[in-house]
Short mmCIF file of C-alpha atoms in Angstrom, two decimals:
data_model
loop_
_atom_site.label_atom_id
_atom_site.label_comp_id
_atom_site.label_asym_id
_atom_site.label_seq_id
_atom_site.Cartn_x
_atom_site.Cartn_y
_atom_site.Cartn_z
CA MET A 1 21.13 -80.99 -1.21
CA GLN A 2 18.45 -82.54 1.05
CA PHE A 3 20.06 -83.88 5.14
CA ALA A 4 18.17 -86.80 6.95
CA ARG A 5 20.02 -86.61 10.59
CA LEU A 6 19.74 -84.84 13.25
CA VAL A 7 21.82 -84.78 16.44
CA VAL A 8 19.78 -83.98 19.19
CA PRO A 9 20.82 -83.97 23.27
CA LEU A 10 18.18 -85.91 24.30
CA ALA A 11 17.80 -83.44 27.21
CA ALA A 12 16.44 -81.10 24.40
CA ILE A 13 13.95 -83.58 22.93
CA LEU A 14 12.08 -84.19 26.28
CA ALA A 15 11.80 -81.47 26.71
CA MET A 16 9.69 -81.10 23.89
CA LEU A 17 7.61 -83.74 24.23
CA GLY A 18 3.35 -83.64 24.09
CA GLY A 19 0.49 -85.38 24.83
CA CYS A 20 -1.37 -87.86 22.52
CA LYS A 21 -4.85 -87.06 21.26
CA LYS A 22 -8.83 -89.10 20.55
CA SER A 23 -8.84 -91.50 18.30
CA VAL A 24 -10.14 -91.53 15.29
CA ASN A 25 -12.22 -94.64 13.19
CA ASP A 26 -13.85 -94.74 10.10
CA GLY A 27 -15.59 -91.18 9.98
CA VAL A 28 -15.17 -87.72 9.60
CA VAL A 29 -17.21 -85.21 11.15
CA PRO A 30 -17.76 -82.57 9.31
CA THR A 31 -16.60 -79.41 11.23
CA THR A 32 -19.10 -76.80 11.69
CA ALA A 33 -19.09 -72.78 11.80
CA ALA A 34 -19.47 -72.92 15.50
CA ALA A 35 -17.21 -75.80 16.34
CA THR A 36 -14.28 -73.59 14.97
CA ARG A 37 -14.33 -70.29 16.15
CA THR A 38 -10.76 -70.49 16.58
CA ALA A 39 -7.89 -67.91 15.57
CA ASP A 40 -7.40 -69.26 11.77
CA PRO A 41 -9.61 -68.05 9.23
CA PHE A 42 -8.65 -70.14 7.16
CA ALA A 43 -10.54 -72.80 9.25
CA ALA A 44 -12.95 -75.73 7.55
CA HIS A 45 -16.78 -74.87 7.95
CA ASP A 46 -18.50 -77.84 6.09
CA GLY A 47 -22.09 -77.19 5.64
CA ILE A 48 -22.10 -73.52 4.60
CA ALA A 49 -23.06 -72.85 1.34
CA GLU A 50 -20.19 -72.16 -1.20
CA ALA A 51 -20.72 -68.34 -2.54
CA THR A 52 -18.57 -68.98 -5.78
CA PRO A 53 -19.13 -72.62 -7.09
CA ASP A 54 -16.34 -74.54 -8.34
CA SER A 55 -16.13 -74.71 -12.35
CA GLY A 56 -16.87 -78.66 -12.43
CA PRO A 57 -16.66 -81.94 -9.61
CA ARG A 58 -13.27 -83.06 -9.04
CA PRO A 59 -14.05 -86.70 -8.27
CA VAL A 60 -10.02 -87.43 -7.42
CA MET A 61 -9.40 -84.22 -5.27
CA GLN A 62 -12.78 -84.45 -3.95
CA ALA A 63 -11.41 -88.13 -1.87
CA GLN A 64 -8.30 -87.43 -1.61
CA VAL A 65 -9.37 -84.46 0.94
CA VAL A 66 -11.26 -86.87 2.40
CA LEU A 67 -9.02 -89.54 2.65
CA ASP A 68 -6.66 -86.62 4.10
CA ARG A 69 -9.53 -85.64 7.10
CA LEU A 70 -9.80 -89.00 7.80
CA GLY A 71 -5.85 -89.98 8.55
CA PHE A 72 -5.31 -92.00 4.97
CA THR A 73 -3.02 -88.95 3.69
CA PRO A 74 -2.74 -88.51 0.06
CA GLY A 75 0.53 -86.78 0.65
CA VAL A 76 0.02 -83.84 -1.42
CA ILE A 77 -3.47 -83.00 -2.74
CA ASP A 78 -3.22 -82.63 -6.48
CA GLY A 79 -6.29 -84.05 -7.79
CA ARG A 80 -4.05 -87.21 -9.20
CA LEU A 81 -4.14 -91.14 -8.82
CA GLY A 82 -0.57 -90.83 -7.71
CA LEU A 83 1.86 -93.54 -5.96
CA SER A 84 1.06 -91.41 -2.13
CA THR A 85 -3.07 -91.83 -3.06
CA LYS A 86 -3.16 -95.31 -4.04
CA ASN A 87 -1.08 -96.17 -0.44
CA ALA A 88 -3.62 -93.46 0.77
CA VAL A 89 -6.78 -95.69 -0.70
CA ALA A 90 -5.07 -98.81 0.05
CA GLY A 91 -4.88 -97.51 4.14
CA TYR A 92 -8.34 -96.74 3.98
CA GLN A 93 -9.80 -100.47 2.47
CA GLU A 94 -7.33 -102.25 5.59
CA ALA A 95 -8.61 -100.32 7.98
CA ASN A 96 -12.06 -101.42 6.44
CA GLY A 97 -11.84 -104.74 6.03
CA MET A 98 -12.30 -104.52 1.95
CA PRO A 99 -10.29 -106.57 -0.53
CA VAL A 100 -6.96 -104.36 -0.31
CA THR A 101 -6.52 -102.90 -4.26
CA GLY A 102 -5.42 -99.31 -3.33
CA ASP A 103 -8.14 -98.45 -6.43
CA LEU A 104 -10.86 -96.41 -6.22
CA ASP A 105 -13.35 -99.05 -6.86
CA ASP A 106 -16.72 -99.37 -7.04
CA ALA A 107 -16.77 -100.65 -3.79
CA THR A 108 -14.31 -98.00 -1.97
CA ARG A 109 -16.22 -95.05 -3.24
CA GLU A 110 -19.86 -96.33 -2.14
CA ARG A 111 -18.04 -96.32 1.17
CA LEU A 112 -16.39 -92.93 1.07
CA ALA A 113 -19.96 -91.61 -0.83
CA ARG A 114 -20.78 -91.02 3.12
CA TRP A 115 -18.96 -87.83 2.22
CA ASN A 116 -19.71 -87.25 -0.90
CA THR A 117 -21.24 -83.55 1.02
CA ILE A 118 -17.75 -82.09 1.25
CA PRO A 119 -16.08 -80.11 -1.59
CA ALA A 120 -13.65 -81.35 -3.35
CA THR A 121 -12.00 -77.40 -2.93
CA ARG A 122 -13.16 -73.78 -1.33
CA VAL A 123 -13.19 -70.65 -1.66
CA VAL A 124 -10.89 -68.96 1.13
CA THR A 125 -9.45 -64.87 1.89
CA ILE A 126 -5.98 -64.72 2.44
CA PRO A 127 -5.15 -62.72 5.90
CA ALA A 128 -3.00 -59.63 5.95
CA ASP A 129 -1.41 -61.61 8.60
CA PHE A 130 -0.99 -64.70 6.74
CA ALA A 131 0.91 -63.21 3.85
CA ALA A 132 3.04 -61.26 6.22
CA GLY A 133 6.10 -61.98 7.41
CA SER A 134 10.07 -62.39 5.46
CA PHE A 135 10.04 -64.77 2.67
CA VAL A 136 13.43 -65.49 1.68
CA PRO A 137 15.05 -67.95 -1.00
CA VAL A 138 17.03 -70.82 0.92
CA PRO A 139 20.09 -71.30 -0.12
CA GLU A 140 21.50 -74.45 -1.36
CA ASP A 141 25.21 -74.90 0.98
CA PRO A 142 24.75 -75.40 4.72
CA ALA A 143 27.17 -72.67 5.29
CA SER A 144 24.85 -69.77 3.88
CA GLN A 145 21.72 -71.64 5.97
CA ALA A 146 23.47 -71.33 9.70
CA ALA A 147 23.41 -67.74 8.88
CA LEU A 148 20.06 -66.94 8.27
CA PRO A 149 17.72 -66.33 11.03
CA ALA A 150 15.34 -69.44 9.75
CA LEU A 151 14.62 -71.47 6.97
CA GLY A 152 11.20 -69.90 6.19
CA TYR A 153 9.03 -70.27 3.32
CA ALA A 154 10.83 -68.82 0.09
CA SER A 155 7.01 -67.60 -1.14
CA LEU A 156 3.66 -66.55 0.03
CA ASP A 157 2.85 -68.86 -2.79
CA GLU A 158 5.28 -71.65 -0.65
CA LYS A 159 3.34 -71.20 2.00
CA LEU A 160 -0.32 -71.25 1.05
CA ALA A 161 0.25 -74.51 -0.44
CA GLU A 162 1.35 -75.99 2.04
CA ARG A 163 -1.65 -74.49 4.75
CA PHE A 164 -3.62 -76.45 2.07
CA HIS A 165 -0.82 -79.44 1.83
CA THR A 166 -1.31 -78.85 -1.96
CA SER A 167 1.66 -77.78 -4.27
CA VAL A 168 2.07 -74.30 -5.89
CA ALA A 169 1.22 -75.66 -9.40
CA THR A 170 -2.28 -76.81 -8.24
CA LEU A 171 -3.09 -74.25 -6.68
CA ARG A 172 -2.60 -72.15 -10.29
CA GLU A 173 -4.21 -74.22 -11.84
CA LEU A 174 -7.24 -73.95 -9.01
CA ASN A 175 -6.78 -70.34 -9.91
CA PRO A 176 -6.25 -69.57 -13.36
CA GLY A 177 -4.77 -66.08 -13.86
CA GLY A 178 -5.25 -65.71 -10.07
CA THR A 179 -9.35 -65.99 -10.38
CA PRO A 180 -10.85 -69.05 -8.24
CA ALA A 181 -11.93 -71.38 -11.08
CA GLY A 182 -15.76 -70.99 -10.68
CA ALA A 183 -15.28 -67.46 -10.61
CA GLY A 184 -15.71 -66.98 -14.13
CA SER A 185 -16.38 -68.77 -17.87
CA ASP A 186 -12.81 -68.03 -18.93
CA SER A 187 -11.59 -69.48 -15.20
CA SER A 188 -13.66 -72.38 -15.82
CA ALA A 189 -12.18 -73.54 -19.07
CA ALA A 190 -8.67 -73.01 -18.09
CA GLY A 191 -9.66 -75.46 -14.91
CA ALA A 192 -10.90 -77.94 -16.13
CA GLY A 193 -7.99 -80.50 -16.08
CA VAL A 194 -8.07 -80.13 -12.08
CA GLY A 195 -8.51 -82.83 -9.91
CA GLY A 196 -10.30 -86.18 -12.37
CA MET A 197 -12.32 -83.63 -14.89
CA PRO A 198 -11.83 -84.15 -18.26
CA GLY A 199 -9.81 -81.46 -19.74
CA PRO A 200 -6.23 -81.29 -22.08
CA THR A 201 -4.37 -79.51 -18.02
CA GLN A 202 -4.70 -83.21 -16.64
CA GLU A 203 -2.00 -84.62 -18.12
CA SER A 204 -0.07 -81.85 -19.44
CA VAL A 205 0.19 -79.69 -16.46
CA SER A 206 3.40 -81.03 -13.99
CA THR A 207 2.71 -80.38 -10.42
CA ALA A 208 6.47 -80.78 -9.47
CA ALA A 209 8.01 -77.91 -7.73
CA PRO A 210 10.91 -75.91 -9.57
CA ALA A 211 14.25 -78.09 -9.43
CA ALA A 212 16.92 -77.37 -7.58
CA GLY A 213 18.75 -73.91 -7.84
CA GLU A 214 15.83 -73.42 -10.50
CA ALA A 215 14.08 -70.35 -10.55
CA PRO A 216 10.59 -70.67 -9.27
CA PRO A 217 7.50 -68.74 -11.29
CA PRO A 218 6.71 -65.66 -10.05
CA PRO A 219 4.13 -65.31 -6.72
CA MET A 220 0.48 -65.35 -7.42
CA PHE A 221 -1.15 -64.54 -4.76
CA ARG A 222 -1.21 -61.59 -1.99
CA ALA A 223 -2.77 -60.47 1.02
CA GLY A 224 -6.83 -59.77 0.49
CA GLN A 225 -6.91 -62.00 -3.03
CA GLN A 226 -9.78 -64.65 -2.63
CA VAL A 227 -8.41 -68.16 -3.94
CA ARG A 228 -9.55 -71.91 -4.25
CA VAL A 229 -7.64 -74.55 -2.06
CA PRO A 230 -8.29 -78.20 -1.33
CA ASN A 231 -11.19 -78.41 1.74
CA ILE A 232 -8.67 -79.96 4.02
CA GLY A 233 -10.53 -80.11 7.49
CA ASN A 234 -8.55 -81.96 11.02
CA ASP A 235 -7.45 -78.64 11.43
CA ARG A 236 -9.44 -77.67 14.58
CA ILE A 237 -6.82 -76.63 17.31
CA ASP A 238 -7.33 -76.46 20.88
CA ALA A 239 -5.18 -73.79 21.69
CA ALA A 240 -4.74 -74.91 25.62
CA MET A 241 -3.38 -78.34 24.47
CA VAL A 242 0.23 -76.29 23.52
CA LYS A 243 -0.47 -73.83 25.52
CA ASP A 244 3.07 -74.24 26.67
CA ASN A 245 4.71 -74.11 23.15
CA ALA A 246 3.47 -71.00 21.10
CA ASP A 247 6.01 -71.73 18.43
CA TRP A 248 4.98 -74.78 17.46
CA LEU A 249 1.28 -73.64 17.60
CA THR A 250 1.89 -71.10 14.71
CA THR A 251 2.92 -74.00 13.05
CA LEU A 252 -0.19 -76.50 13.24
CA ARG A 253 -1.95 -73.46 12.63
CA THR A 254 0.32 -72.92 9.63
CA LEU A 255 -0.08 -76.20 8.55
CA GLY A 256 -3.41 -76.73 9.07
CA VAL A 257 -3.40 -79.32 11.27
CA GLY A 258 -5.53 -80.41 13.98
CA THR A 259 -4.81 -81.14 17.80
CA GLY A 260 -7.29 -84.35 17.77
CA GLN A 261 -5.07 -86.99 16.47
CA PRO A 262 -5.41 -91.07 17.38
CA GLN A 263 -3.07 -91.85 19.71
CA VAL A 264 -0.61 -94.77 18.16
CA GLY A 265 0.79 -97.04 20.02
CA ARG A 266 3.19 -98.87 17.40
CA ILE A 267 4.32 -98.05 13.83
CA VAL A 268 5.21 -100.24 11.11
CA VAL A 269 6.98 -98.56 7.96
CA SER A 270 7.26 -100.90 4.88
CA LYS A 271 10.11 -100.38 2.76
CA SER A 272 8.79 -101.96 -0.24
CA ALA A 273 5.42 -100.32 -0.17
CA GLY A 274 7.28 -96.79 0.65
CA THR A 275 4.47 -96.17 3.62
CA LEU A 276 3.82 -95.83 7.34
CA LYS A 277 1.49 -97.38 8.93
CA GLY A 278 0.44 -96.61 12.98
CA TYR A 279 -1.65 -98.44 15.01
CA ASP A 280 -4.11 -97.85 17.80
CA ARG A 281 -3.22 -99.94 20.83
CA GLY A 282 -6.29 -102.10 19.57
CA GLY A 283 -5.03 -102.57 17.03
CA LYS A 284 -6.74 -101.08 14.63
CA LEU A 285 -4.63 -99.10 11.64
CA VAL A 286 -5.56 -95.26 12.04
CA ALA A 287 -3.22 -93.78 10.01
CA VAL A 288 -1.13 -94.09 6.76
CA TYR A 289 1.33 -92.19 5.21
CA THR A 290 3.71 -92.43 1.96
CA ALA A 291 6.90 -92.12 2.91
CA THR A 292 10.47 -92.04 1.61
CA MET A 293 12.90 -93.75 3.58
CA GLY A 294 16.65 -95.19 3.19
CA SER A 295 18.66 -94.94 -0.58
CA GLU A 296 21.89 -97.61 -1.68
CA HIS A 297 24.46 -96.09 0.13
CA ASP A 298 21.97 -95.28 3.77
CA PRO A 299 19.59 -98.78 3.86
CA LEU A 300 16.59 -98.68 5.59
CA PRO A 301 17.79 -99.97 9.35
CA LEU A 302 15.33 -103.09 9.26
CA GLY A 303 14.61 -104.46 12.36
CA ALA A 304 12.63 -103.35 16.00
CA TRP A 305 13.17 -99.47 16.58
CA GLU A 306 11.80 -97.61 19.35
CA ILE A 307 10.83 -93.72 19.94
CA LYS A 308 12.88 -91.76 21.84
CA GLY A 309 11.39 -88.23 21.40
CA VAL A 310 10.28 -85.48 19.18
CA ALA A 311 11.39 -82.36 18.13
CA ARG A 312 9.91 -79.82 17.31
CA ASN A 313 10.33 -77.15 15.19
CA PRO A 314 14.24 -78.48 15.83
CA LYS A 315 17.71 -77.09 14.98
CA PHE A 316 20.09 -79.26 12.44
CA HIS A 317 23.29 -80.20 13.75
CA TYR A 318 25.12 -80.56 10.21
CA ASN A 319 27.94 -82.85 10.43
CA PRO A 320 29.81 -84.16 6.95
CA ASP A 321 31.44 -86.53 8.17
CA LEU A 322 27.56 -88.28 8.39
CA PHE A 323 27.02 -88.18 4.24
CA TRP A 324 28.52 -90.00 1.68
CA ASP A 325 27.43 -87.41 -0.95
CA ALA A 326 28.70 -84.16 1.27
CA ASP A 327 31.21 -82.00 -0.28
CA ALA A 328 34.43 -81.62 0.47
CA GLY A 329 34.61 -78.03 1.45
CA ASP A 330 31.94 -78.36 3.67
CA GLN A 331 32.25 -77.62 7.54
CA LYS A 332 29.93 -78.94 10.59
CA ALA A 333 26.79 -75.98 11.27
CA MET A 334 23.92 -75.51 13.32
CA LEU A 335 21.29 -74.65 11.00
CA PRO A 336 18.08 -72.74 12.12
CA PRO A 337 14.60 -74.11 12.03
CA GLY A 338 11.75 -73.56 10.04
CA PRO A 339 9.84 -75.43 7.45
CA ASN A 340 12.36 -75.49 4.65
CA SER A 341 14.91 -76.91 7.00
CA PRO A 342 16.83 -80.42 6.14
CA VAL A 343 14.54 -81.84 8.34
CA GLY A 344 11.53 -79.73 8.12
CA VAL A 345 9.57 -79.27 11.52
CA VAL A 346 9.68 -82.35 13.38
CA TRP A 347 12.18 -84.53 13.90
CA ILE A 348 11.05 -87.62 15.58
CA ASP A 349 14.15 -89.52 17.74
CA LEU A 350 14.39 -93.61 16.82
CA SER A 351 17.10 -96.27 19.39
CA LYS A 352 18.92 -96.42 16.47
CA PRO A 353 21.53 -93.84 16.39
CA HIS A 354 21.27 -90.71 14.36
CA TYR A 355 18.12 -92.32 12.58
CA GLY A 356 14.77 -90.39 13.07
CA ILE A 357 11.09 -89.65 10.98
CA HIS A 358 10.76 -85.78 10.16
CA GLY A 359 9.09 -83.51 7.66
CA THR A 360 11.40 -82.02 4.23
CA PRO A 361 11.46 -78.83 2.63
CA ARG A 362 9.84 -81.06 -0.37
CA PRO A 363 7.28 -82.32 -0.38
CA GLU A 364 6.62 -83.38 -3.71
CA THR A 365 9.45 -85.95 -3.83
CA ILE A 366 8.13 -88.11 -1.06
CA GLY A 367 7.66 -91.49 -2.42
CA ARG A 368 9.79 -90.38 -5.31
CA ALA A 369 13.18 -89.93 -4.30
CA GLU A 370 15.71 -91.54 -1.65
CA SER A 371 16.87 -90.55 1.47
CA HIS A 372 19.85 -90.81 4.18
CA GLY A 373 18.08 -93.27 5.61
CA CYS A 374 15.89 -91.59 8.09
CA LEU A 375 11.90 -91.54 7.24
CA ARG A 376 10.59 -88.42 5.26
CA LEU A 377 7.60 -87.29 5.19
CA THR A 378 5.13 -84.17 4.51
CA ASN A 379 5.93 -81.25 6.51
CA TRP A 380 1.59 -81.96 7.43
CA ASP A 381 2.14 -85.55 7.95
CA ALA A 382 5.19 -85.09 10.46
CA ALA A 383 3.29 -82.96 12.29
CA ARG A 384 0.37 -85.31 12.44
CA LEU A 385 2.53 -87.92 13.74
CA ALA A 386 4.52 -86.28 16.40
CA GLN A 387 1.21 -85.19 18.05
CA MET A 388 0.01 -89.13 17.49
CA VAL A 389 3.32 -90.89 19.56
CA ARG A 390 5.39 -91.34 23.00
CA PRO A 391 9.01 -92.25 24.06
CA GLY A 392 8.64 -96.45 23.95
CA THR A 393 6.02 -96.24 21.26
CA ASP A 394 7.33 -99.20 18.69
CA VAL A 395 9.03 -98.59 14.79
CA LEU A 396 9.12 -101.65 13.03
CA PHE A 397 10.95 -100.94 9.57
CA GLU A 398 10.69 -103.99 7.46
CA ALA A 399 11.30 -105.12 4.18
#
């Protein structure tokens, strides 16, 4: 069951506000080793020769990686030209004055070619501290969720997938048999269907997460293991910018979201396109996210609103009276924070009571499922947006 409304005292929200970051434009600044000497061993280090070359080119995934770095995000990076990737391409085209087709046509590929030196994937080693922790399956009912100390990741596989803005299924494709694609002839052949490469697995392997109540596959990843991952960037973190919120700093690192985000002066949400667009104060489009919004029971509240505040790693006040699909026996409950909270890692409060923009425990459903009227983003996109906005930012919901 998905819950998408939060009741948070405004004072608590205002206590969690953060500043906005530097602007980005039509450019990806490669991340060098010298520029990323941070506490994050997963941080992108562009320009370093790959010790284990990939098994072949992944043109779609490479385009997704670049668009993700630019802020026109494809949601889950999976090497497939789905709705979220088309929205990302269309956003990039719009921001750069190109014909908006949503297709990776010749003109768009030529424009993106300046970043062809950024590979689609890279190989990383899973640190022990990242792999440590309590991984507990999240129960379905609110009362059982409320009894947990946190709604954290159910497995290291899930945590690793969110860190690199992808799915567990895609990580398994990139690491057939637990070995990075390209590390041997067998793994090269097994991974030949990912990321736009020709191969029988391109259409046959599902990237969807297990359905609610369905048992996940056995864990594949462990501390010290080398794994091939999407080469996401824009993950450099200036700890001084979040020095007053250690939990949020941990969240940003866990999600691979840097502190260098653009400042947004206006947000436009399109119900028909299923997108959230962020414009800077000069009117330039700087961010596009695919979002899940509304349903026939809880339609998106069209109109002009504004942001009231931001809650990071929020608790969730579950009130069954606000949900048409609540079970008859449900009681009010306070659910703990965590990436598998019904609102993910962020709640951006709107002037429309009980409505907000927030994360999700199921990123693969973004753009494919309904919400309870609010806007759901992937946790990493919600974490980006939380750094872009401030109280008073205009939000327009249009048909």
